mmCIF file of C-alpha atoms and ligand atoms in Angstrom:
data_model
loop_
_atom_site.group_PDB
_atom_site.id
_atom_site.type_symbol
_atom_site.label_atom_id
_atom_site.label_comp_id
_atom_site.label_asym_id
_atom_site.label_seq_id
_atom_site.Cartn_x
_atom_site.Cartn_y
_atom_site.Cartn_z
ATOM 1 C CA MET A 11 0.000 0.000 0.000
ATOM 2 C CA SER A 12 1.367 3.447 -0.841
ATOM 3 C CA THR A 13 1.745 5.701 2.157
ATOM 4 C CA PRO A 14 -0.020 9.064 2.091
ATOM 5 C CA SER A 15 1.930 12.249 2.455
ATOM 6 C CA ILE A 16 0.914 13.977 5.660
ATOM 7 C CA PRO A 17 1.212 17.769 5.902
ATOM 8 C CA THR A 18 3.243 19.325 8.687
ATOM 9 C CA LEU A 19 2.828 22.460 10.771
ATOM 10 C CA GLN A 20 5.785 24.389 12.103
ATOM 11 C CA LEU A 21 6.447 24.408 15.829
ATOM 12 C CA PRO A 22 7.823 27.595 17.435
ATOM 13 C CA THR A 23 11.132 25.690 17.628
ATOM 14 C CA GLY A 24 11.241 25.730 13.809
ATOM 15 C CA THR A 25 10.773 21.951 13.642
ATOM 16 C CA PRO A 26 7.885 20.413 11.682
ATOM 17 C CA ILE A 27 5.130 18.431 13.380
ATOM 18 C CA PRO A 28 2.970 16.032 11.297
ATOM 19 C CA GLN A 29 -0.575 17.394 11.450
ATOM 20 C CA PHE A 30 -2.006 13.896 11.616
ATOM 21 C CA GLY A 31 -1.011 11.098 13.972
ATOM 22 C CA PHE A 32 -2.127 8.062 15.946
ATOM 23 C CA GLY A 33 -3.623 8.300 19.453
ATOM 24 C CA THR A 34 -3.037 5.536 21.970
ATOM 25 C CA TYR A 35 -5.306 6.412 24.919
ATOM 26 C CA LYS A 36 -7.104 3.273 26.160
ATOM 27 C CA VAL A 37 -4.991 1.089 23.917
ATOM 28 C CA THR A 38 -3.911 -1.275 26.661
ATOM 29 C CA GLU A 39 -4.295 -4.619 24.911
ATOM 30 C CA GLY A 40 -2.980 -5.223 21.432
ATOM 31 C CA VAL A 41 -0.850 -2.077 21.676
ATOM 32 C CA TYR A 42 1.958 -3.630 19.665
ATOM 33 C CA GLU A 43 -0.385 -4.762 16.883
ATOM 34 C CA ALA A 44 -2.301 -1.457 16.740
ATOM 35 C CA VAL A 45 0.818 0.724 16.600
ATOM 36 C CA SER A 46 2.570 -1.630 14.169
ATOM 37 C CA HIS A 47 -0.388 -1.497 11.795
ATOM 38 C CA ALA A 48 -0.654 2.287 12.063
ATOM 39 C CA LEU A 49 3.037 2.627 11.183
ATOM 40 C CA SER A 50 2.710 0.175 8.314
ATOM 41 C CA VAL A 51 -0.065 2.224 6.656
ATOM 42 C CA GLY A 52 1.750 5.545 6.976
ATOM 43 C CA TYR A 53 1.215 7.073 10.406
ATOM 44 C CA ARG A 54 4.462 8.691 11.563
ATOM 45 C CA HIS A 55 3.271 10.634 14.617
ATOM 46 C CA ILE A 56 2.384 8.709 17.794
ATOM 47 C CA ASP A 57 0.723 10.275 20.835
ATOM 48 C CA THR A 58 1.222 8.389 24.099
ATOM 49 C CA ALA A 59 1.521 9.263 27.803
ATOM 50 C CA GLN A 60 2.932 7.894 31.033
ATOM 51 C CA MET A 61 -0.698 7.580 32.195
ATOM 52 C CA TYR A 62 -1.637 5.232 29.340
ATOM 53 C CA GLY A 63 0.665 2.500 30.638
ATOM 54 C CA ASN A 64 1.621 1.513 27.091
ATOM 55 C CA GLU A 65 4.931 3.301 26.434
ATOM 56 C CA ALA A 66 6.958 0.072 26.527
ATOM 57 C CA GLU A 67 4.731 -1.633 23.949
ATOM 58 C CA VAL A 68 4.648 1.512 21.802
ATOM 59 C CA GLY A 69 8.457 1.522 21.993
ATOM 60 C CA ARG A 70 8.642 -2.134 20.968
ATOM 61 C CA ALA A 71 6.387 -1.538 17.937
ATOM 62 C CA ILE A 72 8.464 1.477 16.906
ATOM 63 C CA ALA A 73 11.733 -0.430 17.262
ATOM 64 C CA ASP A 74 10.460 -3.396 15.262
ATOM 65 C CA SER A 75 9.119 -1.123 12.492
ATOM 66 C CA ARG A 76 12.718 -0.173 11.652
ATOM 67 C CA ILE A 77 11.500 3.262 10.577
ATOM 68 C CA PRO A 78 14.413 5.693 11.038
ATOM 69 C CA ARG A 79 13.954 7.654 14.270
ATOM 70 C CA GLN A 80 14.184 10.994 12.487
ATOM 71 C CA ASP A 81 11.143 10.068 10.364
ATOM 72 C CA LEU A 82 8.956 9.678 13.456
ATOM 73 C CA PHE A 83 7.324 12.208 15.762
ATOM 74 C CA ILE A 84 6.766 10.818 19.269
ATOM 75 C CA THR A 85 4.876 12.624 22.026
ATOM 76 C CA SER A 86 4.527 11.618 25.655
ATOM 77 C CA LYS A 87 3.137 13.350 28.744
ATOM 78 C CA LEU A 88 4.037 13.748 32.394
ATOM 79 C CA ASN A 89 1.635 11.848 34.654
ATOM 80 C CA ASN A 90 -0.432 13.640 37.293
ATOM 81 C CA GLY A 91 1.456 12.148 40.241
ATOM 82 C CA ASN A 92 4.871 13.128 38.847
ATOM 83 C CA HIS A 93 4.794 16.942 39.095
ATOM 84 C CA GLU A 94 7.447 17.192 41.835
ATOM 85 C CA PRO A 95 10.780 17.880 40.063
ATOM 86 C CA SER A 96 12.533 14.691 41.216
ATOM 87 C CA ASP A 97 9.541 12.576 40.117
ATOM 88 C CA ALA A 98 9.356 14.429 36.800
ATOM 89 C CA ARG A 99 13.040 13.655 36.157
ATOM 90 C CA SER A 100 12.919 9.978 37.113
ATOM 91 C CA SER A 101 9.666 9.313 35.264
ATOM 92 C CA PHE A 102 11.007 11.022 32.134
ATOM 93 C CA ASP A 103 14.091 8.763 32.217
ATOM 94 C CA ARG A 104 11.717 5.792 32.326
ATOM 95 C CA THR A 105 9.617 7.174 29.457
ATOM 96 C CA LEU A 106 12.701 7.422 27.234
ATOM 97 C CA ALA A 107 13.861 3.953 28.225
ATOM 98 C CA ASP A 108 10.416 2.427 27.594
ATOM 99 C CA LEU A 109 10.078 4.177 24.242
ATOM 100 C CA ARG A 110 13.628 3.005 23.411
ATOM 101 C CA THR A 111 14.754 6.431 22.304
ATOM 102 C CA ASP A 112 17.150 9.169 23.388
ATOM 103 C CA TYR A 113 14.549 11.896 22.938
ATOM 104 C CA VAL A 114 10.858 12.566 22.451
ATOM 105 C CA ASP A 115 9.757 15.068 19.847
ATOM 106 C CA LEU A 116 7.291 16.591 22.273
ATOM 107 C CA PHE A 117 6.763 16.284 26.026
ATOM 108 C CA LEU A 118 3.673 17.744 27.695
ATOM 109 C CA ILE A 119 2.400 18.226 31.225
ATOM 110 C CA HIS A 120 -0.720 16.070 30.976
ATOM 111 C CA TRP A 121 -3.079 17.972 33.353
ATOM 112 C CA PRO A 122 -2.606 21.182 35.368
ATOM 113 C CA MET A 123 -3.819 19.647 38.668
ATOM 114 C CA PRO A 124 -4.824 22.952 40.334
ATOM 115 C CA LEU A 125 -6.243 21.075 43.343
ATOM 116 C CA ARG A 126 -2.856 19.482 44.152
ATOM 117 C CA TYR A 127 0.709 20.722 44.642
ATOM 118 C CA ASN A 128 -0.533 23.782 46.595
ATOM 119 C CA GLY A 129 -2.249 24.967 43.434
ATOM 120 C CA ASP A 130 1.086 25.418 41.648
ATOM 121 C CA VAL A 131 0.179 24.356 38.104
ATOM 122 C CA ALA A 132 3.613 25.515 36.861
ATOM 123 C CA LEU A 133 5.604 23.303 39.273
ATOM 124 C CA PRO A 134 7.086 20.921 36.655
ATOM 125 C CA TRP A 135 7.637 23.520 33.917
ATOM 126 C CA PRO A 136 11.292 24.361 34.750
ATOM 127 C CA VAL A 137 12.059 20.623 34.598
ATOM 128 C CA LEU A 138 10.527 20.413 31.111
ATOM 129 C CA GLU A 139 12.708 23.397 30.144
ATOM 130 C CA GLU A 140 15.676 21.390 31.430
ATOM 131 C CA PHE A 141 14.688 18.421 29.203
ATOM 132 C CA TYR A 142 14.433 20.820 26.269
ATOM 133 C CA ASP A 143 17.858 22.345 26.997
ATOM 134 C CA GLN A 144 19.330 18.833 27.125
ATOM 135 C CA GLY A 145 17.798 17.974 23.740
ATOM 136 C CA ARG A 146 15.914 15.082 25.321
ATOM 137 C CA ALA A 147 12.563 16.766 24.530
ATOM 138 C CA ARG A 148 12.741 18.547 21.180
ATOM 139 C CA ALA A 149 9.619 20.557 22.033
ATOM 140 C CA ILE A 150 7.686 21.050 25.280
ATOM 141 C CA GLY A 151 4.154 22.047 26.055
ATOM 142 C CA LEU A 152 0.966 21.742 28.052
ATOM 143 C CA SER A 153 -2.156 19.658 27.918
ATOM 144 C CA ASN A 154 -5.547 20.565 29.362
ATOM 145 C CA TYR A 155 -4.317 23.955 30.590
ATOM 146 C CA GLU A 156 -6.979 26.663 30.712
ATOM 147 C CA PRO A 157 -5.953 30.273 30.019
ATOM 148 C CA GLU A 158 -5.381 31.047 33.718
ATOM 149 C CA HIS A 159 -3.149 27.963 34.030
ATOM 150 C CA ILE A 160 -1.164 29.008 30.960
ATOM 151 C CA ASP A 161 -0.696 32.448 32.528
ATOM 152 C CA ALA A 162 0.728 30.846 35.680
ATOM 153 C CA VAL A 163 3.297 28.998 33.546
ATOM 154 C CA LEU A 164 4.171 32.152 31.598
ATOM 155 C CA ASP A 165 4.843 33.948 34.893
ATOM 156 C CA ILE A 166 7.819 31.667 35.603
ATOM 157 C CA ALA A 167 8.730 30.442 32.098
ATOM 158 C CA ARG A 168 12.036 31.012 30.296
ATOM 159 C CA ILE A 169 10.527 29.197 27.307
ATOM 160 C CA THR A 170 6.968 29.835 26.163
ATOM 161 C CA PRO A 171 5.241 26.449 25.771
ATOM 162 C CA HIS A 172 5.367 25.284 22.169
ATOM 163 C CA VAL A 173 2.105 23.306 22.115
ATOM 164 C CA LEU A 174 -1.280 23.137 23.822
ATOM 165 C CA GLN A 175 -3.166 19.837 23.605
ATOM 166 C CA ILE A 176 -6.850 20.108 24.570
ATOM 167 C CA GLU A 177 -10.153 18.398 23.954
ATOM 168 C CA ALA A 178 -11.716 19.720 20.722
ATOM 169 C CA HIS A 179 -14.211 18.263 18.230
ATOM 170 C CA PRO A 180 -17.392 19.444 16.488
ATOM 171 C CA PHE A 181 -19.509 19.132 19.661
ATOM 172 C CA PHE A 182 -16.973 20.938 21.857
ATOM 173 C CA ALA A 183 -14.986 23.375 19.734
ATOM 174 C CA ASN A 184 -13.151 24.797 22.790
ATOM 175 C CA ASN A 185 -12.439 27.970 20.844
ATOM 176 C CA GLN A 186 -11.680 30.355 23.682
ATOM 177 C CA THR A 187 -8.797 28.279 25.006
ATOM 178 C CA ARG A 188 -7.610 27.394 21.470
ATOM 179 C CA HIS A 189 -7.467 31.053 20.506
ATOM 180 C CA TYR A 190 -5.725 32.000 23.719
ATOM 181 C CA ALA A 191 -2.929 29.520 23.015
ATOM 182 C CA ARG A 192 -2.661 30.484 19.377
ATOM 183 C CA GLN A 193 -2.211 34.172 20.037
ATOM 184 C CA LEU A 194 0.768 33.141 22.180
ATOM 185 C CA GLY A 195 2.210 31.313 19.156
ATOM 186 C CA MET A 196 1.468 27.807 20.407
ATOM 187 C CA VAL A 197 0.450 25.001 18.043
ATOM 188 C CA THR A 198 -2.919 23.543 19.085
ATOM 189 C CA GLU A 199 -3.621 19.819 19.188
ATOM 190 C CA ALA A 200 -7.220 18.565 19.357
ATOM 191 C CA TRP A 201 -7.685 15.454 21.480
ATOM 192 C CA SER A 202 -10.649 13.107 20.990
ATOM 193 C CA PRO A 203 -11.230 14.574 17.508
ATOM 194 C CA LEU A 204 -13.982 11.971 16.987
ATOM 195 C CA ALA A 205 -15.550 12.799 20.364
ATOM 196 C CA ARG A 206 -14.549 9.235 21.357
ATOM 197 C CA GLY A 207 -16.615 7.805 18.505
ATOM 198 C CA ARG A 208 -19.743 9.981 18.725
ATOM 199 C CA ALA A 209 -18.779 11.895 15.568
ATOM 200 C CA ALA A 210 -18.841 8.698 13.520
ATOM 201 C CA SER A 211 -22.622 8.385 13.794
ATOM 202 C CA ASP A 212 -23.649 12.034 13.777
ATOM 203 C CA PRO A 213 -26.375 12.644 11.152
ATOM 204 C CA THR A 214 -25.125 16.091 10.060
ATOM 205 C CA LEU A 215 -21.547 14.889 9.639
ATOM 206 C CA SER A 216 -22.812 11.809 7.755
ATOM 207 C CA GLU A 217 -24.911 13.937 5.430
ATOM 208 C CA ILE A 218 -21.974 16.242 4.715
ATOM 209 C CA GLY A 219 -19.735 13.220 4.161
ATOM 210 C CA ASN A 220 -22.120 11.729 1.601
ATOM 211 C CA ALA A 221 -21.537 14.686 -0.696
ATOM 212 C CA TYR A 222 -17.779 14.046 -0.662
ATOM 213 C CA GLY A 223 -18.002 10.245 -0.634
ATOM 214 C CA VAL A 224 -16.408 10.039 2.826
ATOM 215 C CA SER A 225 -17.543 8.972 6.310
ATOM 216 C CA ALA A 226 -18.742 11.176 9.165
ATOM 217 C CA ALA A 227 -15.486 10.391 11.004
ATOM 218 C CA GLN A 228 -13.435 11.648 8.047
ATOM 219 C CA VAL A 229 -15.507 14.855 7.994
ATOM 220 C CA ALA A 230 -14.812 15.496 11.698
ATOM 221 C CA LEU A 231 -11.086 14.919 11.179
ATOM 222 C CA ARG A 232 -10.956 17.084 8.055
ATOM 223 C CA TRP A 233 -12.759 19.911 9.911
ATOM 224 C CA ALA A 234 -10.025 19.845 12.577
ATOM 225 C CA ILE A 235 -7.309 19.827 9.903
ATOM 226 C CA GLN A 236 -8.852 22.843 8.147
ATOM 227 C CA ARG A 237 -9.014 24.644 11.520
ATOM 228 C CA GLY A 238 -5.266 24.213 11.679
ATOM 229 C CA ASP A 239 -5.191 21.795 14.607
ATOM 230 C CA VAL A 240 -3.041 18.686 14.928
ATOM 231 C CA VAL A 241 -5.108 15.475 15.357
ATOM 232 C CA PHE A 242 -4.340 11.866 16.304
ATOM 233 C CA PRO A 243 -7.503 9.753 16.269
ATOM 234 C CA LYS A 244 -7.302 6.423 18.066
ATOM 235 C CA SER A 245 -8.494 3.181 16.535
ATOM 236 C CA VAL A 246 -7.511 -0.410 17.145
ATOM 237 C CA THR A 247 -9.448 -1.380 14.005
ATOM 238 C CA PRO A 248 -7.127 -1.667 10.972
ATOM 239 C CA SER A 249 -9.736 -0.572 8.395
ATOM 240 C CA ARG A 250 -10.637 2.509 10.485
ATOM 241 C CA GLN A 251 -6.974 3.427 10.909
ATOM 242 C CA GLU A 252 -6.671 3.434 7.135
ATOM 243 C CA ARG A 253 -9.852 5.386 6.394
ATOM 244 C CA ASN A 254 -9.133 7.942 9.120
ATOM 245 C CA LEU A 255 -5.827 8.697 7.458
ATOM 246 C CA ASP A 256 -7.591 9.474 4.182
ATOM 247 C CA VAL A 257 -8.461 13.096 4.925
ATOM 248 C CA PHE A 258 -6.150 14.825 2.479
ATOM 249 C CA SER A 259 -7.983 13.923 -0.734
ATOM 250 C CA PHE A 260 -10.946 16.282 -0.221
ATOM 251 C CA GLU A 261 -11.600 19.771 1.133
ATOM 252 C CA LEU A 262 -14.705 20.921 3.011
ATOM 253 C CA SER A 263 -16.441 24.008 1.623
ATOM 254 C CA ALA A 264 -16.864 27.139 3.740
ATOM 255 C CA ALA A 265 -20.604 26.410 3.957
ATOM 256 C CA ASP A 266 -19.976 22.906 5.296
ATOM 257 C CA ILE A 267 -17.404 24.210 7.772
ATOM 258 C CA ALA A 268 -20.069 26.630 9.030
ATOM 259 C CA ARG A 269 -22.582 23.766 9.423
ATOM 260 C CA ILE A 270 -20.047 21.820 11.477
ATOM 261 C CA ASP A 271 -19.159 24.895 13.553
ATOM 262 C CA ALA A 272 -22.870 25.108 14.427
ATOM 263 C CA LEU A 273 -22.737 21.660 16.100
ATOM 264 C CA ASP A 274 -20.751 23.154 19.007
ATOM 265 C CA GLU A 275 -22.615 22.480 22.279
ATOM 266 C CA GLY A 276 -20.138 24.296 24.500
ATOM 267 C CA GLU A 277 -19.559 22.642 27.899
ATOM 268 C CA GLU A 278 -22.405 20.194 27.212
ATOM 269 C CA GLY A 279 -20.335 18.653 24.449
ATOM 270 C CA ARG A 280 -17.259 17.988 26.575
ATOM 271 C CA THR A 281 -16.505 14.246 26.854
ATOM 272 C CA GLY A 282 -13.602 14.352 29.315
ATOM 273 C CA SER A 283 -12.918 15.832 32.746
ATOM 274 C CA HIS A 284 -12.785 19.579 33.333
ATOM 275 C CA PRO A 285 -9.184 20.735 33.818
ATOM 276 C CA ARG A 286 -10.182 22.931 36.776
ATOM 277 C CA THR A 287 -11.554 19.984 38.740
ATOM 278 C CA LEU A 288 -9.650 16.886 37.624
ATOM 279 C CA ASN A 289 -7.894 15.616 40.743
ATOM 280 C CA ARG A 290 -6.925 12.050 39.831
ATOM 281 C CA ILE A 291 -3.359 10.916 40.394
HETATM 282 N N1 NAP B 328 -4.251 15.006 26.694
HETATM 283 C C1 NAP B 328 -5.306 14.368 27.117
HETATM 284 O O1 NAP B 328 -5.761 14.532 28.255
HETATM 285 C C2 NAP B 328 -5.987 13.401 26.191
HETATM 286 C C3 NAP B 328 -7.263 12.909 26.525
HETATM 287 C C4 NAP B 328 -7.877 12.035 25.640
HETATM 288 C C5 NAP B 328 -7.241 11.675 24.459
HETATM 289 N N2 NAP B 328 -5.978 12.142 24.185
HETATM 290 C C6 NAP B 328 -5.246 11.725 22.950
HETATM 291 O O2 NAP B 328 -6.095 11.879 21.822
HETATM 292 C C7 NAP B 328 -6.239 10.624 21.170
HETATM 293 C C8 NAP B 328 -7.601 10.520 20.502
HETATM 294 O O3 NAP B 328 -8.644 10.654 21.451
HETATM 295 P P1 NAP B 328 -9.537 9.424 21.987
HETATM 296 O O4 NAP B 328 -8.773 8.178 21.844
HETATM 297 O O5 NAP B 328 -10.028 9.798 23.343
HETATM 298 O O6 NAP B 328 -10.817 9.436 21.074
HETATM 299 P P2 NAP B 328 -11.145 9.564 19.513
HETATM 300 O O7 NAP B 328 -9.919 9.390 18.693
HETATM 301 O O8 NAP B 328 -11.956 10.788 19.350
HETATM 302 O O9 NAP B 328 -12.125 8.324 19.318
HETATM 303 C C9 NAP B 328 -11.695 7.004 19.502
HETATM 304 C C10 NAP B 328 -12.922 6.098 19.412
HETATM 305 O O10 NAP B 328 -13.514 6.225 18.130
HETATM 306 C C11 NAP B 328 -13.567 4.945 17.478
HETATM 307 N N3 NAP B 328 -13.247 5.205 16.069
HETATM 308 C C12 NAP B 328 -12.061 5.554 15.539
HETATM 309 N N4 NAP B 328 -12.159 5.722 14.203
HETATM 310 C C13 NAP B 328 -13.444 5.459 13.884
HETATM 311 C C14 NAP B 328 -14.154 5.446 12.664
HETATM 312 N N5 NAP B 328 -13.554 5.752 11.510
HETATM 313 N N6 NAP B 328 -15.475 5.131 12.689
HETATM 314 C C15 NAP B 328 -16.077 4.830 13.854
HETATM 315 N N7 NAP B 328 -15.461 4.845 15.055
HETATM 316 C C16 NAP B 328 -14.156 5.143 15.066
HETATM 317 C C17 NAP B 328 -12.529 4.090 18.176
HETATM 318 O O11 NAP B 328 -12.921 2.717 18.151
HETATM 319 P P3 NAP B 328 -11.924 1.475 17.845
HETATM 320 O O12 NAP B 328 -10.604 1.747 18.498
HETATM 321 O O13 NAP B 328 -12.649 0.321 18.457
HETATM 322 O O14 NAP B 328 -11.815 1.353 16.342
HETATM 323 C C18 NAP B 328 -12.579 4.631 19.593
HETATM 324 O O15 NAP B 328 -13.643 4.054 20.315
HETATM 325 C C19 NAP B 328 -6.034 9.631 22.316
HETATM 326 O O16 NAP B 328 -5.863 8.301 21.870
HETATM 327 C C20 NAP B 328 -4.851 10.239 23.010
HETATM 328 O O17 NAP B 328 -3.667 9.976 22.290
HETATM 329 C C21 NAP B 328 -5.355 13.010 25.033
#
């Protein structure tokens, strides 16, 4: 099978980031098979996290793929219980060892955890800056940070975060936080771009897809791409992995983009936890 060419965006570091990748949240069984298949059909960007408990299997699939390291973009994230600097350092060493690499392309603080660590949501940031200085994280950023949490990081930062990864899909466009990050120059990544599967059976997205000969899931992914976000849908199903990747052969019209924008339900559409209240270690 020929592998599709995936567009890149430019990080503030000057390095490219593939705009499309493979998500691994809740891939706990069959990790090796799922990641191996994704790599074999052309995915080159893998999103994992310490929390997902699958870094070692992701690392094994990457190693066995024999794809040159420089052709891959690998992201991981600091777990919620590892914000103290010594824990951040030791857990990052383990992440690199499990992923069988000397560096990740992007390392994020997974959640701000404002109800822990005396409310200091910036606590691990200087350690991420250290990883960046050492070249062991080629870019660093935040995940699930609301504007006030980003401000707290900026107050102590030497390096402005390069990326913000947040929940965003047609039912929860999350525009205020997206725009806040963008005006600071950060690249935005949209997690759960299929709203954890809901988008695949949405009647409006299906109807729009019919006109282009694509599925509702492809429409949701293409909408995110045209908004300029990075996406990494998760699927353990080989045929879905392949179809999801096929979002560069069509372009949604402005009218269809407006119809999808109108599906935004605000907070009602959120599928995950709220960053201000998540308190799980
Ligand atoms: N930073 C964070 O806090 C955070 C939080 C959540 C997610 N993420 C990242 O974002 C990635 C994507 O989000 P997500 O995994 O939550 O959800 P998602 O990608 O929006 O949706 C995944 C679900 O959709 C199904 N699916 C995939 N393609 C489909 C298709 N073409 N048709 C129908 N159903 C389809 C999958 O089923 P099958 O697997 O059974 O095919 C799975 O149940 C994660 O894997 C993770 O890397 C980050």
